[in-house]
Amino acid sequence: MHLFERCRAIALACLLLAATAIPALAAPFEDAVAKLTTDDFSDTGDAVAEIASSGNPQAGPIISALQDGRLLFDADSKKVYVTGADGSVTDAATGQPVASVPSSATAVRLNNRLRRQVETALGGLDLVSPDPAKRVLAAESVFKSHDVAMLPTVETVLAKETDKAARQAFTEARAAIILYKEDASEAEKIAAIAVIKARADQDALAVLTGLPADQSVGVARTAASAITAINSRQTLWSIGQNAWYGLSLGSVLLLAAIGLAITFGVMGVINMAHGEMVMIGAYVTFVVQDVIRTSYPGLFDYSLLIAVPLAFLIAGAIGIVIERTIIRFLYGRPLETLLATWGLSLVLQQAVRTMFGPTNREVGNPSWMSGAFELGQLTITYNRLWILCFTMAVFVILLAMLRYTSMGLEMRAVTQNRRMAASMGIATSRVDALTFGLGSGIAGIAGVALSQIDNVSPNLGQSYIIDSFMVVVFGGVGNLWGTLVGALSLGIANKFLEPVAGAVLGKIAILVLIILFIQKRPRGLFALKGRAIEA
C-alpha cells in the first residue's frame, strides 16, 4: 500500500511539473510574437530570430506569412494574425482560428535587412524539417549562400542527422561556411576545400572561385589546385554527356533510317516519301492519345504500347499501296522514282494538313517516360533512354527476322541477286511489296518514338529524311550493321562538333566528311556482297 501511495505521489508531482512547464515554455514564444506588434524594425528582427529558434510548429507559418505580407498585427490588443490565401485567419501565437481581424490591424513591415533575415530563417526551418528531401534542399541552399549565421544550426543538425544523403549535404554546407568564415583556421579551411573538391560540380566550382583574395598562401594554393582538379573532372563529365547525347541522337537516326536501309538495299528505290511514313506514325500516336484522353483516361500510360502496332500496320499498309500503285512501274528508273516519291511526300503532307491542321499537335509523355535521373553528373532523361532501348529492340528483332524467317531469306536473296532469286522461284514482286511495307511500317513506329521528343507536325518527316539517307549511304546500302554503326557514329560526331562549330556548321562539316568518305569507299562502311552487287 505504501508503494502505491508513493507511485501516486510521484505521478502527481510529474503532472504538476508539466503543468507549470508548459506555460513557461509557451511564454517565450508568445513574448517573441508580441514583439511583432511594436512596428519597430529592431524588435521585428529580434522576434524573427526568437521565433525561428523556438521549435514551435507555428514558427514556419508565421515567418512565411511575414515574407508574403500576410502577417497582420493589432497594436491595441497586442495580437498578431496569420492570414491564409483562402481567406482564413489564425492567431499567430496559438494557431487557433479567428473569426475576423480587427479593423485597426495592419501588416508587419519589412526592410531589406529584415527580408534577408526572413529568408535565412526560412532556410533554417527547412534544415530541421522532418522530410529528408527538404533537409537536403535546404542544405544545398546553405551551401550556395555559405551564410556564416547558419553555422550553429547546420552543426546542430549534422550532429543528429541519420539520413545518408542529408548528412552528406550538411557536411558540404558546413565546409562552404567554414571556408568563408573569417576566424576559421587555415587547417579548417584546407579540410573544407577537400570536402568541396570531392563534390566536384559547378556549385563547388562557384564556391571555390568566389573565395575572397585575402586568404593565406596555403589556402589559396589548395583552392587553386582544387579548382584545376574540378575543371578536369568537369571536362570528362562534359565529354560523357556529349557522348550520351550522341548515342541518343544516333538511336533516333537509326530508328528513322533502318526502314529506308531495307527498301533502298532490296529494291534500289530512293524513297523521298520515307519521312512521311515517320510523320504518319507520329499522327497515329496523336490520334490514339486523343481517343484515350476523351474516353479511357486511365489507359494513358499504355498509349504508346497501343500506338506502336497500330502505327506499324497503318504505315506498312500505306507503304504496300504505294509500292503496288506507283513504285512497281518505275523500277530501274531512279530519277523518275525520286521525283515521284518526292511529289508523293508533298501530297501526304498536304493530306495531313487538311485532316489535322498545320499547327503542332500535342503528344504527351506517359509517366514512365517523364523526368530524368542523375548518373554521377550525367543527366539522363527517361524518354531518350527508352527510345534507345526501343531502337535496339527493333534492330535485334529485324536482324532475327532477316536471319531466321523465310521472308528474311527471300529478302536477302533478292538483295544479293534478283535474277537468280527469281529463277529459283522466289516471287520478287511479292518480296518487293512486303519489303516496302516492312520499311514503311518501321518508319511508322519510328514516328511513335519521335513523337515523344519532337513536334508532331506535317513537316516532322522532312527533318530526318536527309540524315536518314546519309546514315544509309555512310553505313553501306542494305546492310543493317552498317546502318547501326553509321547512325551512332554520325550522332556522336554531330554532338561533339556542335559545341565547337555550331549546329549548322557542324552538319555541313559532317556532310563534307561523308562526301569525302564516299569518294574513297563508294559502297559505305560495310558493303553487301553478292554476284549481282559486285558486278
Short mmCIF file of C-alpha atoms in Angstrom, two decimals:
data_model
loop_
_atom_site.label_atom_id
_atom_site.label_comp_id
_atom_site.label_asym_id
_atom_site.label_seq_id
_atom_site.Cartn_x
_atom_site.Cartn_y
_atom_site.Cartn_z
CA MET A 1 0.00 0.00 0.00
CA HIS A 2 2.83 2.31 0.79
CA LEU A 3 4.32 1.58 -2.64
CA PHE A 4 1.04 2.52 -4.33
CA GLU A 5 0.81 5.79 -2.40
CA ARG A 6 4.42 6.63 -3.32
CA CYS A 7 3.81 6.00 -7.06
CA ARG A 8 0.69 8.15 -6.98
CA ALA A 9 2.61 10.98 -5.34
CA ILE A 10 5.36 10.78 -7.98
CA ALA A 11 2.75 10.84 -10.76
CA LEU A 12 1.02 13.88 -9.27
CA ALA A 13 4.37 15.65 -8.96
CA CYS A 14 5.15 14.97 -12.64
CA LEU A 15 1.77 16.31 -13.68
CA LEU A 16 2.30 19.46 -11.65
CA LEU A 17 5.75 19.95 -13.16
CA ALA A 18 4.35 19.51 -16.69
CA ALA A 19 1.50 21.91 -15.96
CA THR A 20 3.92 24.57 -14.82
CA ALA A 21 6.48 23.87 -17.53
CA ILE A 22 4.10 24.20 -20.48
CA PRO A 23 3.19 27.83 -19.78
CA ALA A 24 6.86 28.53 -19.06
CA LEU A 25 7.82 27.13 -22.47
CA ALA A 26 4.94 28.83 -24.24
CA ALA A 27 5.60 32.22 -22.67
CA PRO A 28 8.88 32.97 -24.51
CA PHE A 29 7.25 32.14 -27.86
CA GLU A 30 4.25 34.37 -27.13
CA ASP A 31 6.58 37.13 -25.97
CA ALA A 32 8.53 36.82 -29.24
CA VAL A 33 5.32 37.04 -31.27
CA ALA A 34 4.23 40.08 -29.24
CA LYS A 35 7.39 41.93 -30.36
CA LEU A 36 5.92 42.00 -33.87
CA THR A 37 3.25 44.44 -32.65
CA THR A 38 5.68 47.28 -31.81
CA ASP A 39 6.12 48.21 -35.50
CA ASP A 40 9.85 48.62 -34.87
CA PHE A 41 12.34 47.02 -37.29
CA SER A 42 14.74 46.13 -34.47
CA ASP A 43 12.02 44.38 -32.46
CA THR A 44 10.81 42.60 -35.61
CA GLY A 45 14.32 41.30 -36.24
CA ASP A 46 14.58 40.00 -32.67
CA ALA A 47 11.16 38.40 -33.00
CA VAL A 48 12.11 36.59 -36.21
CA ALA A 49 15.29 35.22 -34.63
CA GLU A 50 13.47 34.04 -31.50
CA ILE A 51 10.53 32.52 -33.40
CA ALA A 52 12.85 30.67 -35.80
CA SER A 53 14.85 29.15 -32.94
CA SER A 54 11.83 28.31 -30.79
CA GLY A 55 11.00 24.99 -32.44
CA ASN A 56 7.30 25.89 -32.19
CA PRO A 57 5.17 24.40 -35.02
CA GLN A 58 3.74 27.87 -35.65
CA ALA A 59 7.18 29.28 -36.49
CA GLY A 60 7.09 28.23 -40.15
CA PRO A 61 3.63 29.64 -40.97
CA ILE A 62 4.41 32.92 -39.14
CA ILE A 63 7.69 33.60 -40.94
CA SER A 64 6.26 32.52 -44.31
CA ALA A 65 3.31 34.87 -43.80
CA LEU A 66 5.74 37.66 -42.86
CA GLN A 67 7.67 37.11 -46.10
CA ASP A 68 4.48 37.11 -48.19
CA GLY A 69 2.93 40.16 -46.48
CA ARG A 70 0.17 38.07 -44.86
CA LEU A 71 1.14 38.75 -41.24
CA LEU A 72 -1.04 41.39 -39.52
CA PHE A 73 -0.83 42.93 -36.03
CA ASP A 74 -3.19 44.91 -33.84
CA ALA A 75 -1.31 47.38 -31.63
CA ASP A 76 -4.25 47.82 -29.23
CA SER A 77 -4.77 44.16 -28.36
CA LYS A 78 -1.12 43.16 -28.95
CA LYS A 79 -2.33 40.31 -31.16
CA VAL A 80 -0.71 39.00 -34.35
CA TYR A 81 -2.72 37.26 -37.08
CA VAL A 82 -1.72 34.96 -39.93
CA THR A 83 -3.98 35.32 -42.98
CA GLY A 84 -4.20 32.46 -45.47
CA ALA A 85 -4.56 32.57 -49.25
CA ASP A 86 -8.06 31.14 -48.84
CA GLY A 87 -9.13 34.00 -46.53
CA SER A 88 -8.73 32.06 -43.29
CA VAL A 89 -7.28 33.80 -40.21
CA THR A 90 -5.43 32.26 -37.27
CA ASP A 91 -3.92 33.62 -34.10
CA ALA A 92 -0.14 33.59 -34.65
CA ALA A 93 0.71 32.78 -31.03
CA THR A 94 -1.75 29.90 -30.53
CA GLY A 95 -2.55 28.72 -34.06
CA GLN A 96 -6.27 28.83 -33.26
CA PRO A 97 -8.76 30.02 -35.94
CA VAL A 98 -10.04 33.56 -35.59
CA ALA A 99 -13.42 34.73 -36.86
CA SER A 100 -12.24 38.16 -38.03
CA VAL A 101 -9.34 40.57 -37.87
CA PRO A 102 -9.82 43.95 -36.10
CA SER A 103 -10.18 46.85 -38.50
CA SER A 104 -7.16 48.52 -36.91
CA ALA A 105 -4.85 45.61 -37.84
CA THR A 106 -2.02 46.39 -40.29
CA ALA A 107 0.69 44.38 -41.99
CA VAL A 108 4.03 43.86 -40.26
CA ARG A 109 6.60 45.92 -42.17
CA LEU A 110 9.92 44.69 -43.56
CA ASN A 111 13.03 46.41 -44.83
CA ASN A 112 15.83 44.91 -46.95
CA ARG A 113 17.81 43.74 -43.93
CA LEU A 114 14.76 42.02 -42.46
CA ARG A 115 13.91 40.39 -45.79
CA ARG A 116 17.33 38.77 -45.87
CA GLN A 117 16.88 37.69 -42.26
CA VAL A 118 13.49 36.18 -43.04
CA GLU A 119 14.94 34.23 -45.98
CA THR A 120 17.71 32.92 -43.73
CA ALA A 121 15.19 31.99 -41.03
CA LEU A 122 13.04 30.07 -43.51
CA GLY A 123 16.13 28.21 -44.70
CA GLY A 124 16.93 27.35 -41.10
CA LEU A 125 13.42 25.99 -40.56
CA ASP A 126 13.79 23.71 -43.60
CA LEU A 127 17.08 22.46 -42.17
CA VAL A 128 15.20 20.84 -39.29
CA SER A 129 12.26 19.65 -41.40
CA PRO A 130 11.15 16.05 -40.74
CA ASP A 131 11.27 15.43 -44.51
CA PRO A 132 14.83 14.35 -45.57
CA ALA A 133 14.30 15.70 -49.10
CA LYS A 134 13.52 19.17 -47.71
CA ARG A 135 16.57 19.00 -45.46
CA VAL A 136 18.77 18.18 -48.46
CA LEU A 137 17.35 21.10 -50.46
CA ALA A 138 17.84 23.44 -47.51
CA ALA A 139 21.44 22.25 -47.07
CA GLU A 140 22.05 22.82 -50.79
CA SER A 141 20.75 26.37 -50.41
CA VAL A 142 23.10 26.97 -47.46
CA PHE A 143 26.00 25.52 -49.49
CA LYS A 144 25.39 28.07 -52.24
CA SER A 145 24.86 31.02 -49.89
CA HIS A 146 27.55 29.89 -47.35
CA ASP A 147 25.86 32.14 -44.79
CA VAL A 148 28.04 32.14 -41.64
CA ALA A 149 24.97 32.80 -39.49
CA MET A 150 23.66 29.32 -40.35
CA LEU A 151 26.74 27.52 -38.99
CA PRO A 152 25.36 26.76 -35.47
CA THR A 153 22.14 25.36 -36.93
CA VAL A 154 23.99 23.29 -39.53
CA GLU A 155 26.36 21.82 -36.93
CA THR A 156 23.50 21.03 -34.56
CA VAL A 157 21.50 19.27 -37.26
CA LEU A 158 24.60 17.49 -38.62
CA ALA A 159 25.33 16.00 -35.19
CA LYS A 160 21.86 14.39 -35.13
CA GLU A 161 21.42 13.60 -38.86
CA THR A 162 20.91 9.92 -39.73
CA ASP A 163 19.88 10.11 -43.40
CA LYS A 164 22.94 9.43 -45.60
CA ALA A 165 22.13 11.93 -48.39
CA ALA A 166 21.14 14.66 -45.93
CA ARG A 167 24.26 14.08 -43.84
CA GLN A 168 26.46 14.47 -46.93
CA ALA A 169 24.63 17.68 -47.89
CA PHE A 170 25.08 19.12 -44.38
CA THR A 171 28.77 18.18 -44.38
CA GLU A 172 29.27 20.06 -47.65
CA ALA A 173 27.21 23.03 -46.40
CA ARG A 174 29.34 23.22 -43.24
CA ALA A 175 32.53 23.10 -45.34
CA ALA A 176 31.31 26.00 -47.51
CA ILE A 177 30.51 28.08 -44.42
CA ILE A 178 33.87 27.31 -42.78
CA LEU A 179 35.65 28.34 -45.98
CA TYR A 180 34.05 31.81 -45.82
CA LYS A 181 34.30 32.16 -42.04
CA GLU A 182 36.86 34.88 -41.30
CA ASP A 183 38.08 33.48 -37.97
CA ALA A 184 38.40 29.87 -39.20
CA SER A 185 41.92 28.47 -39.04
CA GLU A 186 43.97 27.58 -42.11
CA ALA A 187 43.74 23.87 -41.28
CA GLU A 188 39.94 24.07 -41.07
CA LYS A 189 39.72 25.85 -44.41
CA ILE A 190 42.03 23.36 -46.14
CA ALA A 191 39.92 20.50 -44.78
CA ALA A 192 36.79 22.29 -46.05
CA ILE A 193 38.34 22.67 -49.52
CA ALA A 194 38.92 18.89 -49.59
CA VAL A 195 35.22 18.28 -48.90
CA ILE A 196 34.15 20.75 -51.60
CA LYS A 197 36.67 19.34 -54.08
CA ALA A 198 35.17 15.86 -53.63
CA ARG A 199 31.77 17.26 -54.66
CA ALA A 200 33.33 18.42 -57.98
CA ASP A 201 30.30 20.05 -59.61
CA GLN A 202 29.53 23.56 -60.87
CA ASP A 203 28.27 24.71 -57.45
CA ALA A 204 31.52 23.55 -55.85
CA LEU A 205 33.47 25.41 -58.52
CA ALA A 206 31.43 28.57 -57.84
CA VAL A 207 32.13 28.36 -54.10
CA LEU A 208 35.88 27.98 -54.66
CA THR A 209 36.23 30.63 -57.36
CA GLY A 210 34.23 33.13 -55.27
CA LEU A 211 36.62 32.84 -52.34
CA PRO A 212 37.94 36.28 -51.25
CA ALA A 213 41.51 37.08 -52.28
CA ASP A 214 42.76 37.80 -48.74
CA GLN A 215 43.45 34.13 -47.94
CA SER A 216 46.63 32.60 -46.60
CA VAL A 217 49.12 31.16 -49.08
CA GLY A 218 48.26 27.59 -48.10
CA VAL A 219 44.52 28.10 -48.51
CA ALA A 220 44.93 29.95 -51.84
CA ARG A 221 47.24 27.25 -53.22
CA THR A 222 44.93 24.43 -52.10
CA ALA A 223 41.90 26.21 -53.56
CA ALA A 224 43.67 26.74 -56.91
CA SER A 225 44.65 23.06 -57.04
CA ALA A 226 41.07 22.04 -56.26
CA ILE A 227 39.72 24.33 -58.99
CA THR A 228 42.09 22.77 -61.54
CA ALA A 229 41.06 19.26 -60.49
CA ILE A 230 37.34 20.12 -60.67
CA ASN A 231 37.76 21.68 -64.12
CA SER A 232 39.46 18.49 -65.34
CA ARG A 233 36.65 16.34 -63.98
CA GLN A 234 34.06 18.69 -65.44
CA THR A 235 35.71 18.27 -68.84
CA LEU A 236 35.46 14.49 -68.54
CA TRP A 237 31.83 14.69 -67.47
CA SER A 238 31.13 17.05 -70.38
CA ILE A 239 32.63 14.51 -72.79
CA GLY A 240 30.47 11.83 -71.23
CA GLN A 241 27.36 13.99 -71.51
CA ASN A 242 28.09 14.72 -75.18
CA ALA A 243 28.65 11.02 -75.80
CA TRP A 244 25.23 10.27 -74.25
CA TYR A 245 23.59 12.97 -76.36
CA GLY A 246 25.34 11.49 -79.40
CA LEU A 247 24.06 7.98 -78.62
CA SER A 248 20.59 9.41 -78.11
CA LEU A 249 20.68 11.24 -81.45
CA GLY A 250 22.19 8.16 -83.11
CA SER A 251 19.35 5.97 -81.86
CA VAL A 252 16.83 8.42 -83.34
CA LEU A 253 18.69 8.43 -86.67
CA LEU A 254 18.88 4.63 -86.65
CA LEU A 255 15.17 4.30 -85.99
CA ALA A 256 14.36 6.72 -88.82
CA ALA A 257 16.87 5.16 -91.27
CA ILE A 258 16.54 1.44 -90.63
CA GLY A 259 13.37 1.10 -92.73
CA LEU A 260 14.97 3.11 -95.52
CA ALA A 261 18.02 0.83 -95.42
CA ILE A 262 15.80 -2.17 -96.13
CA THR A 263 13.85 -0.67 -99.04
CA PHE A 264 16.90 1.02 -100.55
CA GLY A 265 19.00 -2.14 -100.23
CA VAL A 266 16.48 -4.66 -101.54
CA MET A 267 14.66 -2.59 -104.15
CA GLY A 268 17.16 0.13 -105.05
CA VAL A 269 14.37 2.70 -104.62
CA ILE A 270 15.19 6.23 -103.50
CA ASN A 271 12.06 6.81 -101.43
CA MET A 272 11.72 10.52 -100.70
CA ALA A 273 8.36 9.82 -99.02
CA HIS A 274 10.01 7.76 -96.27
CA GLY A 275 9.88 10.74 -93.89
CA GLU A 276 6.13 10.95 -94.38
CA MET A 277 5.79 7.37 -93.10
CA VAL A 278 7.52 8.60 -89.94
CA MET A 279 5.05 11.50 -89.82
CA ILE A 280 2.09 9.13 -90.20
CA GLY A 281 3.32 7.07 -87.24
CA ALA A 282 3.53 10.22 -85.12
CA TYR A 283 -0.04 11.21 -86.04
CA VAL A 284 -1.27 7.70 -85.23
CA THR A 285 0.17 8.27 -81.74
CA PHE A 286 -1.66 11.60 -81.51
CA VAL A 287 -4.99 10.00 -82.52
CA VAL A 288 -4.54 7.13 -80.04
CA GLN A 289 -3.77 9.52 -77.19
CA ASP A 290 -6.66 11.80 -78.16
CA VAL A 291 -9.12 8.89 -78.03
CA ILE A 292 -7.69 7.70 -74.72
CA ARG A 293 -7.85 11.20 -73.19
CA THR A 294 -11.52 11.62 -74.09
CA SER A 295 -12.81 8.08 -73.48
CA TYR A 296 -10.33 5.99 -71.46
CA PRO A 297 -8.08 8.35 -69.44
CA GLY A 298 -6.93 5.52 -67.19
CA LEU A 299 -5.12 3.91 -70.13
CA PHE A 300 -2.91 6.90 -70.93
CA ASP A 301 0.25 5.23 -69.64
CA TYR A 302 -0.39 2.42 -72.15
CA SER A 303 -0.99 4.74 -75.10
CA LEU A 304 2.42 4.13 -76.72
CA LEU A 305 2.08 0.35 -76.35
CA ILE A 306 -1.20 0.63 -78.24
CA ALA A 307 0.17 3.07 -80.82
CA VAL A 308 3.25 1.02 -81.82
CA PRO A 309 1.42 -1.91 -83.51
CA LEU A 310 -1.22 0.41 -84.98
CA ALA A 311 1.44 2.70 -86.46
CA PHE A 312 3.30 -0.29 -87.91
CA LEU A 313 0.16 -1.71 -89.53
CA ILE A 314 -1.15 1.60 -90.89
CA ALA A 315 2.19 2.87 -92.23
CA GLY A 316 3.00 -0.61 -93.58
CA ALA A 317 -0.34 -0.85 -95.37
CA ILE A 318 0.14 2.60 -96.91
CA GLY A 319 3.64 1.54 -98.00
CA ILE A 320 2.31 -1.57 -99.75
CA VAL A 321 -0.34 0.52 -101.54
CA ILE A 322 2.36 2.98 -102.68
CA GLU A 323 4.54 0.15 -103.98
CA ARG A 324 1.69 -1.54 -105.82
CA THR A 325 0.31 1.64 -107.39
CA ILE A 326 3.41 3.79 -108.06
CA ILE A 327 6.80 2.22 -107.35
CA ARG A 328 6.29 -1.05 -109.29
CA PHE A 329 6.02 0.87 -112.57
CA LEU A 330 9.27 2.77 -112.01
CA TYR A 331 11.83 0.05 -111.22
CA GLY A 332 15.12 0.67 -112.98
CA ARG A 333 14.38 4.39 -113.37
CA PRO A 334 15.87 6.00 -110.26
CA LEU A 335 15.35 9.63 -111.31
CA GLU A 336 11.64 9.10 -112.05
CA THR A 337 11.28 7.18 -108.76
CA LEU A 338 12.91 10.01 -106.84
CA LEU A 339 10.63 12.63 -108.43
CA ALA A 340 7.51 10.50 -107.96
CA THR A 341 8.17 9.81 -104.27
CA TRP A 342 9.07 13.46 -103.68
CA GLY A 343 5.74 14.50 -105.18
CA LEU A 344 4.03 11.83 -103.10
CA SER A 345 5.62 13.27 -99.96
CA LEU A 346 4.07 16.66 -100.76
CA VAL A 347 0.67 15.03 -101.31
CA LEU A 348 0.87 13.20 -97.96
CA GLN A 349 1.94 16.35 -96.13
CA GLN A 350 -0.99 18.30 -97.59
CA ALA A 351 -3.39 15.48 -96.76
CA VAL A 352 -2.28 15.57 -93.12
CA ARG A 353 -2.59 19.37 -93.07
CA THR A 354 -6.14 19.05 -94.37
CA MET A 355 -7.09 16.43 -91.78
CA PHE A 356 -5.28 17.72 -88.68
CA GLY A 357 -4.35 21.32 -89.49
CA PRO A 358 -0.92 22.87 -90.00
CA THR A 359 -0.12 23.50 -86.32
CA ASN A 360 1.77 21.23 -83.96
CA ARG A 361 -0.26 18.57 -82.18
CA GLU A 362 0.18 17.70 -78.52
CA VAL A 363 1.50 14.23 -77.77
CA GLY A 364 2.18 13.62 -74.08
CA ASN A 365 4.76 11.50 -72.31
CA PRO A 366 3.46 8.59 -70.22
CA SER A 367 4.59 8.70 -66.60
CA TRP A 368 7.27 6.07 -67.20
CA MET A 369 8.85 8.25 -69.92
CA SER A 370 8.75 11.51 -67.95
CA GLY A 371 11.52 13.04 -65.90
CA ALA A 372 15.22 12.34 -65.66
CA PHE A 373 17.80 10.93 -63.29
CA GLU A 374 21.41 11.74 -62.44
CA LEU A 375 24.23 9.29 -63.06
CA GLY A 376 27.20 11.00 -61.47
CA GLN A 377 26.98 14.35 -63.21
CA LEU A 378 25.28 12.96 -66.31
CA THR A 379 21.64 13.94 -66.80
CA ILE A 380 19.73 11.13 -68.50
CA THR A 381 16.11 11.69 -69.50
CA TYR A 382 13.79 8.72 -69.38
CA ASN A 383 12.25 9.37 -72.81
CA ARG A 384 15.64 9.28 -74.56
CA LEU A 385 16.69 6.21 -72.60
CA TRP A 386 13.51 4.33 -73.54
CA ILE A 387 13.90 5.35 -77.20
CA LEU A 388 17.46 3.97 -77.18
CA CYS A 389 16.24 0.67 -75.68
CA PHE A 390 13.31 0.56 -78.11
CA THR A 391 15.60 1.17 -81.09
CA MET A 392 17.95 -1.63 -80.05
CA ALA A 393 14.97 -3.97 -79.60
CA VAL A 394 13.66 -3.13 -83.09
CA PHE A 395 17.15 -3.66 -84.53
CA VAL A 396 17.53 -7.09 -82.88
CA ILE A 397 14.04 -8.22 -83.93
CA LEU A 398 14.69 -7.12 -87.50
CA LEU A 399 18.02 -8.97 -87.60
CA ALA A 400 16.35 -12.12 -86.26
CA MET A 401 13.56 -11.82 -88.83
CA LEU A 402 16.02 -11.48 -91.72
CA ARG A 403 18.09 -14.42 -90.50
CA TYR A 404 15.56 -16.94 -89.23
CA THR A 405 12.37 -16.46 -91.29
CA SER A 406 11.54 -17.47 -94.84
CA MET A 407 10.66 -13.89 -95.71
CA GLY A 408 14.05 -12.76 -94.45
CA LEU A 409 15.79 -15.41 -96.52
CA GLU A 410 13.90 -14.30 -99.63
CA MET A 411 14.72 -10.64 -98.94
CA ARG A 412 18.43 -11.43 -98.61
CA ALA A 413 18.35 -13.49 -101.80
CA VAL A 414 16.67 -10.68 -103.76
CA THR A 415 19.14 -8.16 -102.32
CA GLN A 416 22.16 -10.20 -103.41
CA ASN A 417 20.96 -11.36 -106.84
CA ARG A 418 17.45 -10.52 -108.00
CA ARG A 419 17.59 -12.54 -111.25
CA MET A 420 18.94 -15.65 -109.56
CA ALA A 421 16.31 -15.35 -106.83
CA ALA A 422 13.56 -15.10 -109.46
CA SER A 423 14.93 -18.14 -111.32
CA MET A 424 14.80 -20.10 -108.02
CA GLY A 425 11.05 -19.49 -107.78
CA ILE A 426 11.01 -16.51 -105.43
CA ALA A 427 8.21 -14.09 -106.30
CA THR A 428 10.32 -10.96 -106.37
CA SER A 429 7.32 -8.67 -106.90
CA ARG A 430 5.74 -10.02 -103.69
CA VAL A 431 9.05 -9.61 -101.85
CA ASP A 432 9.27 -6.04 -103.10
CA ALA A 433 5.77 -5.21 -101.83
CA LEU A 434 6.35 -6.83 -98.43
CA THR A 435 9.78 -5.21 -98.13
CA PHE A 436 8.39 -1.76 -98.89
CA GLY A 437 5.59 -2.40 -96.39
CA LEU A 438 8.09 -3.55 -93.75
CA GLY A 439 10.31 -0.50 -94.26
CA SER A 440 7.29 1.81 -94.11
CA GLY A 441 5.97 0.06 -91.00
CA ILE A 442 9.30 0.50 -89.21
CA ALA A 443 9.23 4.17 -90.21
CA GLY A 444 5.77 4.34 -88.63
CA ILE A 445 6.96 3.02 -85.28
CA ALA A 446 9.90 5.43 -85.56
CA GLY A 447 7.25 8.17 -85.68
CA VAL A 448 5.77 6.86 -82.40
CA ALA A 449 9.15 7.24 -80.72
CA LEU A 450 9.92 10.61 -82.29
CA SER A 451 6.57 11.99 -81.14
CA GLN A 452 7.99 11.87 -77.60
CA ILE A 453 10.94 14.18 -78.34
CA ASP A 454 9.88 16.29 -81.34
CA ASN A 455 6.94 18.36 -82.53
CA VAL A 456 4.20 16.38 -84.25
CA SER A 457 3.54 18.40 -87.39
CA PRO A 458 3.21 17.77 -91.15
CA ASN A 459 6.91 18.65 -91.51
CA LEU A 460 8.16 16.09 -89.00
CA GLY A 461 9.49 13.66 -91.59
CA GLN A 462 11.39 16.32 -93.52
CA SER A 463 13.65 16.86 -90.51
CA TYR A 464 15.01 13.31 -90.73
CA ILE A 465 14.93 12.25 -94.39
CA ILE A 466 18.32 13.77 -95.37
CA ASP A 467 20.02 12.43 -92.24
CA SER A 468 18.48 9.01 -92.91
CA PHE A 469 19.94 8.89 -96.40
CA MET A 470 23.34 9.96 -95.04
CA VAL A 471 23.23 7.14 -92.49
CA VAL A 472 22.28 4.53 -95.11
CA VAL A 473 24.93 5.62 -97.63
CA PHE A 474 27.64 6.01 -95.00
CA GLY A 475 26.97 2.65 -93.36
CA GLY A 476 26.54 0.68 -96.58
CA VAL A 477 23.39 0.32 -98.64
CA GLY A 478 21.18 -2.51 -97.39
CA ASN A 479 23.47 -3.51 -94.50
CA LEU A 480 21.79 -3.25 -91.10
CA TRP A 481 25.03 -3.42 -89.14
CA GLY A 482 26.38 -0.63 -91.30
CA THR A 483 23.25 1.38 -90.61
CA LEU A 484 23.73 0.87 -86.87
CA VAL A 485 27.39 1.93 -86.91
CA GLY A 486 26.67 4.82 -89.30
CA ALA A 487 23.79 6.19 -87.21
CA LEU A 488 25.68 6.06 -83.91
CA SER A 489 28.85 7.47 -85.49
CA LEU A 490 27.04 10.40 -87.11
CA GLY A 491 25.05 11.07 -83.92
CA ILE A 492 28.15 11.22 -81.73
CA ALA A 493 30.11 13.24 -84.31
CA ASN A 494 27.27 15.77 -84.53
CA LYS A 495 27.14 16.29 -80.78
CA PHE A 496 30.90 16.74 -80.47
CA LEU A 497 31.06 19.19 -83.38
CA GLU A 498 28.08 21.33 -82.29
CA PRO A 499 29.81 22.98 -79.28
CA VAL A 500 32.83 23.80 -81.45
CA ALA A 501 31.33 24.81 -84.80
CA GLY A 502 27.63 25.34 -84.05
CA ALA A 503 24.66 23.27 -85.19
CA VAL A 504 24.60 24.44 -88.83
CA LEU A 505 28.35 24.39 -89.46
CA GLY A 506 28.57 21.06 -87.65
CA LYS A 507 26.07 19.49 -90.06
CA ILE A 508 27.89 20.97 -93.03
CA ALA A 509 31.17 19.53 -91.75
CA ILE A 510 29.57 16.09 -91.34
CA LEU A 511 28.16 16.26 -94.88
CA VAL A 512 31.56 17.22 -96.34
CA LEU A 513 33.26 14.37 -94.45
CA ILE A 514 30.71 11.86 -95.75
CA ILE A 515 31.20 13.07 -99.34
CA LEU A 516 34.97 12.66 -98.98
CA PHE A 517 34.48 9.23 -97.42
CA ILE A 518 32.18 8.06 -100.22
CA GLN A 519 34.81 9.14 -102.73
CA LYS A 520 37.14 6.55 -101.17
CA ARG A 521 34.53 3.89 -100.32
CA PRO A 522 31.53 4.26 -102.64
CA ARG A 523 29.73 1.30 -101.04
CA GLY A 524 29.98 2.65 -97.50
CA LEU A 525 31.49 1.16 -94.37
CA PHE A 526 30.02 -2.33 -94.80
CA ALA A 527 29.34 -3.14 -98.46
CA LEU A 528 26.96 -6.02 -99.23
CA LYS A 529 28.44 -8.98 -101.06
CA GLY A 530 26.81 -10.83 -103.91
CA ARG A 531 27.35 -11.61 -107.59
CA ALA A 532 24.86 -9.06 -108.84
CA ILE A 533 26.15 -6.39 -106.47
CA GLU A 534 29.81 -7.00 -107.28
CA ALA A 535 29.05 -6.99 -110.98
#
